[in-house]
Tab-separated table of C-alpha atoms and ligand atoms in Angstrom:
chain	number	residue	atom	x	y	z
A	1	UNK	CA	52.089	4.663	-64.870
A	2	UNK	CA	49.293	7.440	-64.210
A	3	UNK	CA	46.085	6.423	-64.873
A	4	UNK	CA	45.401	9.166	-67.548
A	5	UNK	CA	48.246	7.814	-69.468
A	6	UNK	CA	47.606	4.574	-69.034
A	7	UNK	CA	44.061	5.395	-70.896
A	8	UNK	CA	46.187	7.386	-73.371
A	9	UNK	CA	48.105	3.692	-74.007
A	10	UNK	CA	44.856	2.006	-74.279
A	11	UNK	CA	43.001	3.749	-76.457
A	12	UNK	CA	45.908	3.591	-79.202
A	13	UNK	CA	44.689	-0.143	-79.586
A	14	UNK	CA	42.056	-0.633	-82.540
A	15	UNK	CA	39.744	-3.026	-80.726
A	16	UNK	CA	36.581	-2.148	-82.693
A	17	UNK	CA	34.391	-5.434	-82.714
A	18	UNK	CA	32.380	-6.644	-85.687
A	19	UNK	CA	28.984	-8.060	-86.190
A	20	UNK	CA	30.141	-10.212	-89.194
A	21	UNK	CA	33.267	-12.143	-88.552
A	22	UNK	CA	31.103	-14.848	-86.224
A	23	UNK	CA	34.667	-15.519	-84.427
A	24	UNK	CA	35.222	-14.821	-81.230
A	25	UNK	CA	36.841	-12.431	-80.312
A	26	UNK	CA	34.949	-10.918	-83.492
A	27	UNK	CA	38.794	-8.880	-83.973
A	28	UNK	CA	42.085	-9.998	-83.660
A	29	UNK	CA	42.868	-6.388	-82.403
A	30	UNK	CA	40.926	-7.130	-79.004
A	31	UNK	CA	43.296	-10.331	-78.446
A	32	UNK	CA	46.340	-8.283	-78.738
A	33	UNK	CA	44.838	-5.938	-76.508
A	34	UNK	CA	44.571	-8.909	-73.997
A	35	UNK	CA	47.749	-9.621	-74.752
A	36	UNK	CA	49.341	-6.274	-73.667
A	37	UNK	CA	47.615	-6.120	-70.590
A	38	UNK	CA	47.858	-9.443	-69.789
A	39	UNK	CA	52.140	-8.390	-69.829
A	40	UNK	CA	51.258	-5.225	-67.070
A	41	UNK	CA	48.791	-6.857	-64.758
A	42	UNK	CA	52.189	-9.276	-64.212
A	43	UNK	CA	54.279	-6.052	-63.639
A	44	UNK	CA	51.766	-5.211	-61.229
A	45	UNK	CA	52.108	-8.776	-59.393
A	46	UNK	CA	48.485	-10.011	-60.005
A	47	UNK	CA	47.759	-13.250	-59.709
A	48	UNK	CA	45.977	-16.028	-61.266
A	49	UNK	CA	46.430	-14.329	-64.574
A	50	UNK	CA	44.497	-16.141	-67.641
A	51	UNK	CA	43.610	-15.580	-71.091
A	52	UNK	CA	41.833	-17.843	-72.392
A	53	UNK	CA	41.098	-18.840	-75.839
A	54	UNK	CA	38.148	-16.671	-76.374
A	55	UNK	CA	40.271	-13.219	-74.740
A	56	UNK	CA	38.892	-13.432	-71.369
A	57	UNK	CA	41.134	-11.873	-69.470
A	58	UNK	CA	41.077	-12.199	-65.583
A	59	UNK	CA	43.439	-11.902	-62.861
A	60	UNK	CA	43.496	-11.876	-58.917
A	61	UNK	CA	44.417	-9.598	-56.040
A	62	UNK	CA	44.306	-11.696	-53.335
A	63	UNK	CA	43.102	-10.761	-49.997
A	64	UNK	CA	45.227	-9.124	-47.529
A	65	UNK	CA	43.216	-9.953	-44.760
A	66	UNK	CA	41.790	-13.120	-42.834
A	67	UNK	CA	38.305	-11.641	-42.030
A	68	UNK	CA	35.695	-13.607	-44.144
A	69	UNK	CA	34.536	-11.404	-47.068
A	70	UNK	CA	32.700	-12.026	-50.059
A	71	UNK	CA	34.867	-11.756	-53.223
A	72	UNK	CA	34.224	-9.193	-55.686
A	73	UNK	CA	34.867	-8.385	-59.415
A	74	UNK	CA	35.380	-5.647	-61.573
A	75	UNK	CA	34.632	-6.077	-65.416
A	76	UNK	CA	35.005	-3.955	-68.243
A	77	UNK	CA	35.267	-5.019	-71.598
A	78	UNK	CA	37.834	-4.932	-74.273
A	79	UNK	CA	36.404	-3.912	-77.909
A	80	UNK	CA	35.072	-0.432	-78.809
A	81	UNK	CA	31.910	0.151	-81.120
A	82	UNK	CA	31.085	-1.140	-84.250
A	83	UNK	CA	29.758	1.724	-85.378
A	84	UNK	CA	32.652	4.159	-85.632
A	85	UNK	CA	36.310	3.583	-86.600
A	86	UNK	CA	38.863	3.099	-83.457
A	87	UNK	CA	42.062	2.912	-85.491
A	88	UNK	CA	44.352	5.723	-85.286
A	89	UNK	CA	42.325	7.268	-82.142
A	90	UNK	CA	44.642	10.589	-81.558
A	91	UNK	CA	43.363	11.937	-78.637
A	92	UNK	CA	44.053	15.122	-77.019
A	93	UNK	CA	43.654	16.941	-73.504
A	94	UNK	CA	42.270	20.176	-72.973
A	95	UNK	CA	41.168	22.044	-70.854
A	96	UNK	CA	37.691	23.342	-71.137
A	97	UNK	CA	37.227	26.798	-71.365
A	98	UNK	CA	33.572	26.552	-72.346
A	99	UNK	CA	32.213	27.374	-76.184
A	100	UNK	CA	33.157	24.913	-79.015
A	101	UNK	CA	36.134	22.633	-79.173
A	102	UNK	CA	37.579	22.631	-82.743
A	103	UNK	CA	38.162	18.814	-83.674
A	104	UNK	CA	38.706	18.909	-86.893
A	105	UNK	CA	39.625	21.902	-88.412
A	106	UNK	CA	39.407	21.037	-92.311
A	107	UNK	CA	36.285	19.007	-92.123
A	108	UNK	CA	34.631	21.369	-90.129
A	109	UNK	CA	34.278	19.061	-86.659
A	110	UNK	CA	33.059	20.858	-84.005
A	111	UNK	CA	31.718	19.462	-80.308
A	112	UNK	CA	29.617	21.822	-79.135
A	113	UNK	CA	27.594	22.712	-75.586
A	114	UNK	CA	25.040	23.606	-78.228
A	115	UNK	CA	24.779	19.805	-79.379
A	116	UNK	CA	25.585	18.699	-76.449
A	117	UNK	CA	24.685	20.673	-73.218
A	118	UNK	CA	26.366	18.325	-70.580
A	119	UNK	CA	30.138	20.026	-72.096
A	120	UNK	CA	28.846	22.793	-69.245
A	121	UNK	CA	29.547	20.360	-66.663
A	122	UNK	CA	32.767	20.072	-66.968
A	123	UNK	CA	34.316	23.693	-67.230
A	124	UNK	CA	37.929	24.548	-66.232
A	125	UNK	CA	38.547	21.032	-66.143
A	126	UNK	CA	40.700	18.634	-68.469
A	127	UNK	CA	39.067	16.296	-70.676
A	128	UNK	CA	39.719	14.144	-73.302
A	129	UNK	CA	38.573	14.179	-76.503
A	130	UNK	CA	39.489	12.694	-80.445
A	131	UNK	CA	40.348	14.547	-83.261
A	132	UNK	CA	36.695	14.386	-85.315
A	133	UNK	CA	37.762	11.372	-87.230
A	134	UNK	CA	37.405	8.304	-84.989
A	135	UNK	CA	35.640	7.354	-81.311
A	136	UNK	CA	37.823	8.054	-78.472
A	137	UNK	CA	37.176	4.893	-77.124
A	138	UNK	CA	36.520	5.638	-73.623
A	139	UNK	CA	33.920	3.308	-73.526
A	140	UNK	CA	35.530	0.867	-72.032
A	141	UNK	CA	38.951	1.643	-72.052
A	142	UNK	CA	38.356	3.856	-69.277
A	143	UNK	CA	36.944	1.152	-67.065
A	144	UNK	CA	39.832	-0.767	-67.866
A	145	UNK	CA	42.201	1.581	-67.053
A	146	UNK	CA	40.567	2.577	-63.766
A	147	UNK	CA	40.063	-1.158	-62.833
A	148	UNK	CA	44.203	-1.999	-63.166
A	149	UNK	CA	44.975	1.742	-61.584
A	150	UNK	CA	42.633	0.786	-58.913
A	151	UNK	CA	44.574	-2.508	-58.522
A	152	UNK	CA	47.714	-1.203	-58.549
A	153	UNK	CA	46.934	1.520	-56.167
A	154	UNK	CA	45.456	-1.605	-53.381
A	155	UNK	CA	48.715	-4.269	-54.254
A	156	UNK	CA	50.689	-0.251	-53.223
A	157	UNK	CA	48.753	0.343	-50.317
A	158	UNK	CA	48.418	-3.039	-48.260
A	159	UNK	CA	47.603	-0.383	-45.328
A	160	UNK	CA	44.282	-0.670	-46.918
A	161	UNK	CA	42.317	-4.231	-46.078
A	162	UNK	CA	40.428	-5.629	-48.798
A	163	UNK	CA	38.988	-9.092	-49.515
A	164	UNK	CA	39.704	-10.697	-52.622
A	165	UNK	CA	39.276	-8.866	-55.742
A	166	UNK	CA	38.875	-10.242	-59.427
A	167	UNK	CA	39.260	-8.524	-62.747
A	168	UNK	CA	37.631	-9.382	-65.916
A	169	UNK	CA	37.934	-7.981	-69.276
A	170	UNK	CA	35.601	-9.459	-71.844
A	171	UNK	CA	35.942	-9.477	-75.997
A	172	UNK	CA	32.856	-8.407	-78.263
A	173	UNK	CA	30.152	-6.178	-75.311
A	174	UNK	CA	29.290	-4.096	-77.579
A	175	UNK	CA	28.296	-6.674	-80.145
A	176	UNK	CA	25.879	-8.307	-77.164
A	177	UNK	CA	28.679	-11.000	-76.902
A	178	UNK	CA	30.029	-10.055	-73.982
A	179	UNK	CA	28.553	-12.816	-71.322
A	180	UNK	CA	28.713	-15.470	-74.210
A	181	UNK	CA	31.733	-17.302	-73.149
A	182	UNK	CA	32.416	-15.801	-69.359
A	183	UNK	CA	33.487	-18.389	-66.944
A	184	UNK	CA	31.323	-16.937	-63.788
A	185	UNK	CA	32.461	-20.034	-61.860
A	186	UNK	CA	36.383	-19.334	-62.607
A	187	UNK	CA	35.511	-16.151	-61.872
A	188	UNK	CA	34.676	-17.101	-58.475
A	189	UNK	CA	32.826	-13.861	-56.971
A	190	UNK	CA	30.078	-13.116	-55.111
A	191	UNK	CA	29.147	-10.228	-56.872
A	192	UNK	CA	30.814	-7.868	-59.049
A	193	UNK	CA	30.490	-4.145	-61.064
A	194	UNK	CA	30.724	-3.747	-64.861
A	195	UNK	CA	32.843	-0.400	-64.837
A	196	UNK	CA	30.902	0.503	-68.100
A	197	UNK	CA	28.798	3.570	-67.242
A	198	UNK	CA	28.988	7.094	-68.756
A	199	UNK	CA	28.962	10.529	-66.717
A	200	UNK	CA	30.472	10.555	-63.197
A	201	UNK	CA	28.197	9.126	-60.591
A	202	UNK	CA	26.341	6.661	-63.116
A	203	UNK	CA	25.296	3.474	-60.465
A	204	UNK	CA	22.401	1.509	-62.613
A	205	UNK	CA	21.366	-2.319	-61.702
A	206	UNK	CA	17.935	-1.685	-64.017
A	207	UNK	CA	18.498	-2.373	-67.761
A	208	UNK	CA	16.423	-3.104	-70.539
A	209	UNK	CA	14.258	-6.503	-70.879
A	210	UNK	CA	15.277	-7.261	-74.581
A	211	UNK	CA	14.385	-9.250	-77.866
A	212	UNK	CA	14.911	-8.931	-81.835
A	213	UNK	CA	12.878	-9.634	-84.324
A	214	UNK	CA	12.536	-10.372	-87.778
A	215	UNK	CA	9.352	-10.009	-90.169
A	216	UNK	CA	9.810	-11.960	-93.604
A	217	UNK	CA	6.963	-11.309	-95.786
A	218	UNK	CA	6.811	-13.234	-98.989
A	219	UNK	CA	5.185	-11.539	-102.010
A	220	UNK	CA	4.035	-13.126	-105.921
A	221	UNK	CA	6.370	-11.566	-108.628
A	222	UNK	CA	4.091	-11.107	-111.905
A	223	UNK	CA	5.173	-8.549	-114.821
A	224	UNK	CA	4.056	-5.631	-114.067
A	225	UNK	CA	1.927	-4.844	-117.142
A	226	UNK	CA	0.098	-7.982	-116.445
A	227	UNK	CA	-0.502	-7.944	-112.723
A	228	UNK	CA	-3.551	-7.116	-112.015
A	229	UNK	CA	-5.500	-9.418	-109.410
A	230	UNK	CA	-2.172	-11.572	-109.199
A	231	UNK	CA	0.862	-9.328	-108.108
A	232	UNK	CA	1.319	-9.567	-104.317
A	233	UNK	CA	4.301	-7.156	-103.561
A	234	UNK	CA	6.367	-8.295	-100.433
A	235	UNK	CA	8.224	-4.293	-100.470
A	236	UNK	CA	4.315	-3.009	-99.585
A	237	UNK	CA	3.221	-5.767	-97.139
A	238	UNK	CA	6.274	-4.752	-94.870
A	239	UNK	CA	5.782	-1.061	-95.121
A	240	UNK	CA	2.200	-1.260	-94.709
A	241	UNK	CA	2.980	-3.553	-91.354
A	242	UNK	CA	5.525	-0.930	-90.376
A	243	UNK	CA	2.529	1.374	-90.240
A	244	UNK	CA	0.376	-0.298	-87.775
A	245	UNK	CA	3.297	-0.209	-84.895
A	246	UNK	CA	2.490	2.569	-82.201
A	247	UNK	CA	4.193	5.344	-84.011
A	248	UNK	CA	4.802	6.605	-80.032
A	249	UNK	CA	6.745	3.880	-79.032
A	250	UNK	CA	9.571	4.549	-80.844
A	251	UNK	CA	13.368	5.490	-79.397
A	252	UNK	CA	12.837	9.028	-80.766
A	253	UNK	CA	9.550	9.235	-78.611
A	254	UNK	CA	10.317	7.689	-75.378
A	255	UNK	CA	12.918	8.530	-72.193
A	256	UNK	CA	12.928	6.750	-68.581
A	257	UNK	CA	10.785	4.220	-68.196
A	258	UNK	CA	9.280	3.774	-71.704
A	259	UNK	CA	9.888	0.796	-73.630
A	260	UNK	CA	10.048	1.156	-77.820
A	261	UNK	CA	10.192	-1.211	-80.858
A	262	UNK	CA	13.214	0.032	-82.955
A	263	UNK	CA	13.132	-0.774	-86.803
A	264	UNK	CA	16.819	-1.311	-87.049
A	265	UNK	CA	16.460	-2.182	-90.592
A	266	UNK	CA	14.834	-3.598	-94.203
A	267	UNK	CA	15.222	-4.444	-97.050
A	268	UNK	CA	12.604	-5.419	-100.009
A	269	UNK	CA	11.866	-6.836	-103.176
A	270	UNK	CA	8.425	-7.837	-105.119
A	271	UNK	CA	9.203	-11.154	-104.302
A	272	UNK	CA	10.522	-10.920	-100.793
A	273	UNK	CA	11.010	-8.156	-98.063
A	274	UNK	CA	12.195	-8.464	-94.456
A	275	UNK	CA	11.562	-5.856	-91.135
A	276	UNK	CA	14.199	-5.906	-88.552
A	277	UNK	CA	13.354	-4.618	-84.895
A	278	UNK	CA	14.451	-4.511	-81.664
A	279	UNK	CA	12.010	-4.637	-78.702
A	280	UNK	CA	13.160	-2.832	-75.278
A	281	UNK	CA	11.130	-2.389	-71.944
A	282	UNK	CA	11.951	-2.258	-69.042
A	283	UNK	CA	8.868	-3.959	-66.987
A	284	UNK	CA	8.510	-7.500	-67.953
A	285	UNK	CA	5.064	-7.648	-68.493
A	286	UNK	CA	5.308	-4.221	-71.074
A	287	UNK	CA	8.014	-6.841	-72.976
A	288	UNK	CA	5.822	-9.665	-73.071
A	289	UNK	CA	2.695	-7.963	-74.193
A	290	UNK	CA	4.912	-6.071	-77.095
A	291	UNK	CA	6.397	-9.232	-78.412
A	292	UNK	CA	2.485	-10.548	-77.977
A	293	UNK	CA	1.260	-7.490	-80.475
A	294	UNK	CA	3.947	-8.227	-82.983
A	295	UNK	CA	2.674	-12.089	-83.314
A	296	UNK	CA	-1.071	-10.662	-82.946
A	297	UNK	CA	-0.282	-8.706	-86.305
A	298	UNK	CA	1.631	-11.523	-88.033
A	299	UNK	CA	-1.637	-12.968	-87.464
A	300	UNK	CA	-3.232	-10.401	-89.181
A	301	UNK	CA	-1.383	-9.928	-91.952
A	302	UNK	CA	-1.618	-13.416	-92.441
A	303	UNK	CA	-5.141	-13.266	-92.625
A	304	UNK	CA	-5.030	-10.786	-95.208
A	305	UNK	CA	-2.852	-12.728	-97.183
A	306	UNK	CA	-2.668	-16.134	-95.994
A	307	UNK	CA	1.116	-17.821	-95.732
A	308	UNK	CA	2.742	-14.259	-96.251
A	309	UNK	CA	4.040	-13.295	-93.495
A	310	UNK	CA	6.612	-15.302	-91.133
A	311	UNK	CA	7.766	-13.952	-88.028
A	312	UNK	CA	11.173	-14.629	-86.016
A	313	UNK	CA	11.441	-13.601	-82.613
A	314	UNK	CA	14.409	-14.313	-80.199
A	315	UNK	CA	14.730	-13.001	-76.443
A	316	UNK	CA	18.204	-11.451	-75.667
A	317	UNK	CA	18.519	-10.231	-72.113
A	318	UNK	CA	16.255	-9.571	-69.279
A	319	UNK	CA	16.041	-6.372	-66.779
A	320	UNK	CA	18.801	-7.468	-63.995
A	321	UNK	CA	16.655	-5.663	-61.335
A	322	UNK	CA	15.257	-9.188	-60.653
A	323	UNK	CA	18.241	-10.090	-60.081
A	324	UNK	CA	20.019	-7.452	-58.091
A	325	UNK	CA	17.328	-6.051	-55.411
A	326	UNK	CA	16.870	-9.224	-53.520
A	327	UNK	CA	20.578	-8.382	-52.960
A	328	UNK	CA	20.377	-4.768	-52.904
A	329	UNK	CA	23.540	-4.593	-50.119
A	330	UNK	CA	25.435	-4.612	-53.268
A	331	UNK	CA	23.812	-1.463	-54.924
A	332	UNK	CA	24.726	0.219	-51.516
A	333	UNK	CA	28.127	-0.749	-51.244
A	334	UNK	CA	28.584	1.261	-54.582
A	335	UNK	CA	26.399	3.982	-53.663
A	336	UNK	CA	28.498	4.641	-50.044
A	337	UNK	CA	31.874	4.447	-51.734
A	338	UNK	CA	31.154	7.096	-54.094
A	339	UNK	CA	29.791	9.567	-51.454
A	340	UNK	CA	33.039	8.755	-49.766
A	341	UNK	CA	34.890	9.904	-52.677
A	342	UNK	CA	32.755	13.105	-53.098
A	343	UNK	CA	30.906	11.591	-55.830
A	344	UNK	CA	26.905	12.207	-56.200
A	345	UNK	CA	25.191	8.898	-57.507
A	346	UNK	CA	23.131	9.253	-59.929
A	347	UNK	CA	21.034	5.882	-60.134
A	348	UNK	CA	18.908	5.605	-62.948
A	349	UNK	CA	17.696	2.511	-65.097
A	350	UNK	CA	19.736	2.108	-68.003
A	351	UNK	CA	18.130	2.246	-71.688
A	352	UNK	CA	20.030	-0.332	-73.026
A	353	UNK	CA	21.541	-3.496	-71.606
A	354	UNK	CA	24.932	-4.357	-70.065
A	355	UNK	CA	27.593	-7.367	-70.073
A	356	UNK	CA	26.071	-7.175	-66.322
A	357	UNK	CA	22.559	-7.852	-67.256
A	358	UNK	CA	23.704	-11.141	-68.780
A	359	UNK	CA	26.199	-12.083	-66.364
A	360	UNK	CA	23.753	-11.707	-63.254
A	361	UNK	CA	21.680	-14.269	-64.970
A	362	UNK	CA	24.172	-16.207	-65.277
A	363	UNK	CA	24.477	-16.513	-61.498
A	364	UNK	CA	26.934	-13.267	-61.054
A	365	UNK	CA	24.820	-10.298	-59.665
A	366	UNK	CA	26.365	-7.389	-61.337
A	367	UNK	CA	25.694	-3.271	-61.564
A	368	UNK	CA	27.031	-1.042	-63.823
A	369	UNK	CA	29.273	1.748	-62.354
A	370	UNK	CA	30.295	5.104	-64.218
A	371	UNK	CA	34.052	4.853	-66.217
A	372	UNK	CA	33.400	8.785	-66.608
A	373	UNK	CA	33.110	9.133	-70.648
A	374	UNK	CA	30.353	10.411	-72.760
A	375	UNK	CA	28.573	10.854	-75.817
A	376	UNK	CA	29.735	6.939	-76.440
A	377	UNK	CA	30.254	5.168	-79.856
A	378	UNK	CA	30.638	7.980	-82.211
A	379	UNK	CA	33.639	10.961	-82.835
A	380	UNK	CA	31.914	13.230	-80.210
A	381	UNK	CA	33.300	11.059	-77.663
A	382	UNK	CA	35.798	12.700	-74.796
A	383	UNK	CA	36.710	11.720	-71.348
A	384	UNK	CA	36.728	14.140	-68.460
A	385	UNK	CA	40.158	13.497	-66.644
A	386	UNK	CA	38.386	13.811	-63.043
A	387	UNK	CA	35.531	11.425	-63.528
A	388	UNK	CA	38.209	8.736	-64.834
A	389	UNK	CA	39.703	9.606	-61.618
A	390	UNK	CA	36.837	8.855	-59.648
A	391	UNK	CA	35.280	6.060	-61.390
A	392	UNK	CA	39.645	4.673	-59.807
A	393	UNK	CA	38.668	5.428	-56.324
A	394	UNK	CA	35.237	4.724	-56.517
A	395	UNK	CA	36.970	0.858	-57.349
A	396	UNK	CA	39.441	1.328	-54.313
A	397	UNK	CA	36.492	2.633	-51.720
A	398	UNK	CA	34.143	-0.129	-52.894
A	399	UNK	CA	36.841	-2.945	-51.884
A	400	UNK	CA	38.059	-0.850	-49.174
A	401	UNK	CA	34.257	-0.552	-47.605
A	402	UNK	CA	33.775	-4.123	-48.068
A	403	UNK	CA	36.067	-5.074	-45.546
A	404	UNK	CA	35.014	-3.072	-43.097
A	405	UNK	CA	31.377	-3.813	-42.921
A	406	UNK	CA	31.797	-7.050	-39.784
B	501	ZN	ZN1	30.707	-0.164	-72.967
């Protein structure tokens, strides 16, 4: 099977997670997803295939030579986005003439270079994209397809030496569940790539240091016509703490390097009102001293109105640089086999985290590498066919390369 349609197959597959469900996976669409490729990895004559309970999915090619080498892995992950439907994902190729691409004709869907300038790059070539009313999905299907094309190609070609590879496809990433339940020592590898990335050339092994919180103020219900000096309203306390957050550090105010605290949500009442953020940065120190001002104006609040205010705060993933540079042989294996395949790298830190960030905490040292989609998570999604193409032999020239370093 081509790779293109084999991402055509995949994407047909509603796998959209949930934040709700608390099972895992948080769909049963993800496990039969599992289950179908769990039936063409055999086909392909993997090894060591296993699904376990939770939908991890991995599988072996076994090396085909006796030289020591490190084992490596290639992950990608199952669901699609909460955020935007992935049932009944009709894609369609085209190729790009330049202008606007009609998605939706009755409603009026257009993707446009105007909206999105990075359609230029990718003129005169075929790409993917949905038809207005769902994501395409390409994120990650696309890593999974070029992971089991890549495979495929190898088990074809034993002409090409390669130590032992693993594949892992995980339930729930985009829910932050990703690592929760991955076996990193039945996993067995050295190191090993998340094929997760957007745009062709995407190598990142910097991510976001990372933490929610939760603000709960508590406010004194009195009728309203008989308040005065009593009524403490738990609606105004939040906004009013909403107010003293650097208005600059916000995601609609920062790019590169610059960390933000994200109200992600509220909701209020007289009696009782609640702030939801997420904190990002990527320098530790930046992370520590913004969860530090949050608590410093709990305190404050609390002064104002003693026993009001009650704050929640939970650490959820940590920059994976600290992790990665000590071993940064395996940032340069990536970058080498995409020059080889007449891909530029483009290495930049990622705003946001990765299944990789987790998992090279949990012992398993792993950068993010480009599947070739963009504008993720939403119906503006499409593919370019070539960049799918490369993120394949950028897989093949990474286990290829591997063997020959002595
Ligand atoms: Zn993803």
């Amino acid at each position: 099977m081509e790779l293109t349609d084999r991402f055509l197959k995949y994407v047909t597959f509603d796998t959209q997670s949930s934040e709700t469900t608390g099972t895992t996976p948080s769909t049963p669409g993800q496990r039969v997803f599992a289950e179908a490729l769990v039936k063409e990895l055999e086909e392909i004559g993997l090894e060591d295939i296993t699904l376990d309970d939770n939908s991890y999915l991995m599988a072996t090619l076994p090396a085909n030579t006796d030289k020591p080498l490190p084992a490596i892995g290639f992950i990608a992950h199952l669901d699609t986005s909460p955020d935007m439907s992935g049932k009944d994902v009709t894609p369609r190729i085209i190729t790009y003439k330049g202008g606007d691409i009609v998605l939706c004709a009755e409603e009026n869907i257009v993707l446009s270079p105007v909206m999105f300038p990075e359609l230029n790059d990718y003129k005169e070539q075929d790409i993917i994209v949905t038809n207005g009313k769902t994501l395409l999905g390409a994120d990650d299907k696309a890593g999974v397809a070029a992971i089991i094309s890549a495979a495929k190609y190898l088990k074809e070609h034993p002409e090409i030496k390669h130590g032992k590879i693993r594949i892992g496809f995980t339930p729930d990433e985009e829910i932050g569940a990703g690592a929760d339940y991955f076996d990193v020592e039945k996993f067995g590898c050295e190191f090993a790539y998340t094929i997760d990335g957007g745009q062709v050339g995407e190598l990142e092994y910097e991510n976001f240091n990372a933490a929610g919180a939760k603000v709960t103020f508590k406010g004194l219900n009195v009728h309203p016509g008989y308040a005065k000096d009593k009524m403490l309203n738990a609606s105004l306390l939040a906004m009013e703490f909403a107010s003293w957050l650097p208005a600059g550090q916000r995601p609609e105010h920062t790019a590169g390097y610059e960390g933000f605290y994200h109200l992600t949500g509220m909701a209020g009442t007289v009696e009782e009102a609640t702030l939801s953020y997420i904190i990002r940065d990527h320098n530790r120190m930046l992370f520590e001293e913004k969860k530090e001002a949050l608590r410093k104006l709990v305190e404050k609040m609390n002064e104002m109105h003693p026993g009001s205010t009650v704050l929640e705060l939970r650490d959820q993933y940590y920059n994976m640089r600290e992790i990665v540079e000590p071993k940064k042989y395996i940032v340069d294996l990536a970058f080498k086999a995409m020059m080889a395949v007449g891909v530029t790298p483009l290495v930049k830190p990622i705003r946001g985290g990765t299944d990789g960030a987790r998992l090279s905490f949990m012992g398993l040292p792993c950068p993010n590498i480009f599947a070739g989609g963009l504008n993720f998570h939403g119906r503006y999604e499409f593919l370019p066919v070539k960049s799918l193409e490369k993120s394949m032999e950028t897989i093949i020239k990474i286990a290829e390369l591997s063997a020959l370093k002595d």
